[in-house]
Amino acid sequence: MTGSSPVQLIRPKRFGDTRGWFTEVYSVPAFSALGIDCTFLQDNHSLSVPAFTLRGLHFQTPPRGQDKLVRCVRGAIFDVAVDIRKGSPTYGKWIGAELSAENGHQLFIPIGFAHGFLTLEDNCEVTYKCSDIYAPDSDGGIRWDDLAVGIDWPMPARTIPELSAKDAVQPLLADFDSPFPYDGRPLAPLA
């Protein structure tokens, strides 16, 4: 799908009645129709107890890169992808969307993008599919607050998010030598 944005916001349809609702969150034919043809090998599930917990910005380097399909199953998060593909005209640019249990939206983040999220409520649970298993030797990240990237995290002024020790000391984008090639698809606004 040359020309389409590599990061995609997926809005699964919900079918409801007096009992509640039903939705199909993943289907190979439906995702193939969107140009998403990866095979997912691992599912992850996280719980973040305090609001304004920030996880990211993470990625795995080749040959263990990971496409991710992220959704929030309890609470609400602001989910972000940062283009880290060498030679991309949108290198260092970011895109974000609110994912919540209420809206049911998902964000597809392909290899070549750093991923992170900020919880907007207490007790948020996030699940995501990955196209490769966790590989500690390929684990990487960049700073969540890198001014060169300039993510506008939706949190009150002077709030310091809850961070892991690892995320507090990730390198700046300027100190990162990207191994990810540009595939000809610049980052575009979410449709």
PDB file of N, CA and C in Angstrom, residues 5 12 27-28 33 42 54 76 85 93 109 111 119 131 139 153 168 171-172 177-178 187:
ATOM      1  N   SER A   5      -0.421   5.747   4.983  1.00  0.00           N
ATOM      2  CA  SER A   5       0.361   5.930   6.197  1.00  0.00           C
ATOM      3  C   SER A   5       0.687   4.583   6.814  1.00  0.00           C
ATOM      4  N   PRO A  12     -12.626  -0.851  15.136  1.00  0.00           N
ATOM      5  CA  PRO A  12     -13.504  -2.019  14.962  1.00  0.00           C
ATOM      6  C   PRO A  12     -14.967  -1.664  15.215  1.00  0.00           C
ATOM      7  N   SER A  27      -8.691  -9.864  12.555  1.00  0.00           N
ATOM      8  CA  SER A  27      -9.038 -10.829  11.523  1.00  0.00           C
ATOM      9  C   SER A  27      -8.000 -10.698  10.417  1.00  0.00           C
ATOM     10  N   VAL A  28      -7.368 -11.779  10.038  1.00  0.00           N
ATOM     11  CA  VAL A  28      -6.348 -11.729   8.992  1.00  0.00           C
ATOM     12  C   VAL A  28      -6.905 -11.115   7.707  1.00  0.00           C
ATOM     13  N   ALA A  33      -6.744  -6.436   4.090  1.00  0.00           N
ATOM     14  CA  ALA A  33      -7.408  -5.429   3.255  1.00  0.00           C
ATOM     15  C   ALA A  33      -6.906  -4.017   3.574  1.00  0.00           C
ATOM     16  N   GLN A  42       3.266 -12.833  19.523  1.00  0.00           N
ATOM     17  CA  GLN A  42       3.221 -12.657  20.977  1.00  0.00           C
ATOM     18  C   GLN A  42       2.149 -11.645  21.328  1.00  0.00           C
ATOM     19  N   LEU A  54       3.770   6.550  32.249  1.00  0.00           N
ATOM     20  CA  LEU A  54       4.239   6.616  30.866  1.00  0.00           C
ATOM     21  C   LEU A  54       5.158   5.439  30.603  1.00  0.00           C
ATOM     22  N   ALA A  76      -8.180   4.530  29.799  1.00  0.00           N
ATOM     23  CA  ALA A  76      -7.876   5.290  28.583  1.00  0.00           C
ATOM     24  C   ALA A  76      -6.400   5.647  28.565  1.00  0.00           C
ATOM     25  N   ARG A  85      12.705   5.852  11.079  1.00  0.00           N
ATOM     26  CA  ARG A  85      13.240   5.220   9.875  1.00  0.00           C
ATOM     27  C   ARG A  85      14.230   6.167   9.205  1.00  0.00           C
ATOM     28  N   LYS A  93       9.146  12.653  13.640  1.00  0.00           N
ATOM     29  CA  LYS A  93       7.781  13.149  13.814  1.00  0.00           C
ATOM     30  C   LYS A  93       6.959  12.081  14.532  1.00  0.00           C
ATOM     31  N   ILE A 109       1.196  -0.083  14.764  1.00  0.00           N
ATOM     32  CA  ILE A 109       2.490   0.587  14.717  1.00  0.00           C
ATOM     33  C   ILE A 109       3.482  -0.374  14.081  1.00  0.00           C
ATOM     34  N   ILE A 111       7.096  -1.837  12.261  1.00  0.00           N
ATOM     35  CA  ILE A 111       8.532  -1.790  12.506  1.00  0.00           C
ATOM     36  C   ILE A 111       9.071  -0.473  11.955  1.00  0.00           C
ATOM     37  N   THR A 119      -0.973   6.743  30.447  1.00  0.00           N
ATOM     38  CA  THR A 119      -2.299   6.425  30.972  1.00  0.00           C
ATOM     39  C   THR A 119      -2.992   7.721  31.375  1.00  0.00           C
ATOM     40  N   SER A 131       4.696  -8.768  16.347  1.00  0.00           N
ATOM     41  CA  SER A 131       5.044  -9.671  15.257  1.00  0.00           C
ATOM     42  C   SER A 131       6.323 -10.454  15.515  1.00  0.00           C
ATOM     43  N   ASP A 139      16.370  -4.825  22.253  1.00  0.00           N
ATOM     44  CA  ASP A 139      15.543  -3.840  22.935  1.00  0.00           C
ATOM     45  C   ASP A 139      16.162  -2.452  22.811  1.00  0.00           C
ATOM     46  N   TRP A 153       2.303  15.392  25.312  1.00  0.00           N
ATOM     47  CA  TRP A 153       1.624  14.430  26.185  1.00  0.00           C
ATOM     48  C   TRP A 153       0.491  15.136  26.924  1.00  0.00           C
ATOM     49  N   ALA A 168      13.514   6.404  32.174  1.00  0.00           N
ATOM     50  CA  ALA A 168      14.001   7.694  32.654  1.00  0.00           C
ATOM     51  C   ALA A 168      15.356   8.058  32.059  1.00  0.00           C
ATOM     52  N   PRO A 171      18.172   7.231  25.560  1.00  0.00           N
ATOM     53  CA  PRO A 171      18.923   8.261  24.821  1.00  0.00           C
ATOM     54  C   PRO A 171      18.005   9.196  24.038  1.00  0.00           C
ATOM     55  N   LEU A 172      18.536  10.341  23.679  1.00  0.00           N
ATOM     56  CA  LEU A 172      17.836  11.269  22.807  1.00  0.00           C
ATOM     57  C   LEU A 172      17.859  10.731  21.378  1.00  0.00           C
ATOM     58  N   ASP A 177      21.480   5.977  16.259  1.00  0.00           N
ATOM     59  CA  ASP A 177      21.822   5.674  14.867  1.00  0.00           C
ATOM     60  C   ASP A 177      20.834   4.618  14.378  1.00  0.00           C
ATOM     61  N   SER A 178      19.825   5.065  13.650  1.00  0.00           N
ATOM     62  CA  SER A 178      18.728   4.189  13.286  1.00  0.00           C
ATOM     63  C   SER A 178      19.141   3.093  12.307  1.00  0.00           C
ATOM     64  N   LEU A 187       4.979   9.215   7.315  1.00  0.00           N
ATOM     65  CA  LEU A 187       3.949   9.261   8.342  1.00  0.00           C
ATOM     66  C   LEU A 187       2.907  10.292   7.935  1.00  0.00           C
TER      67      LEU A 187
END
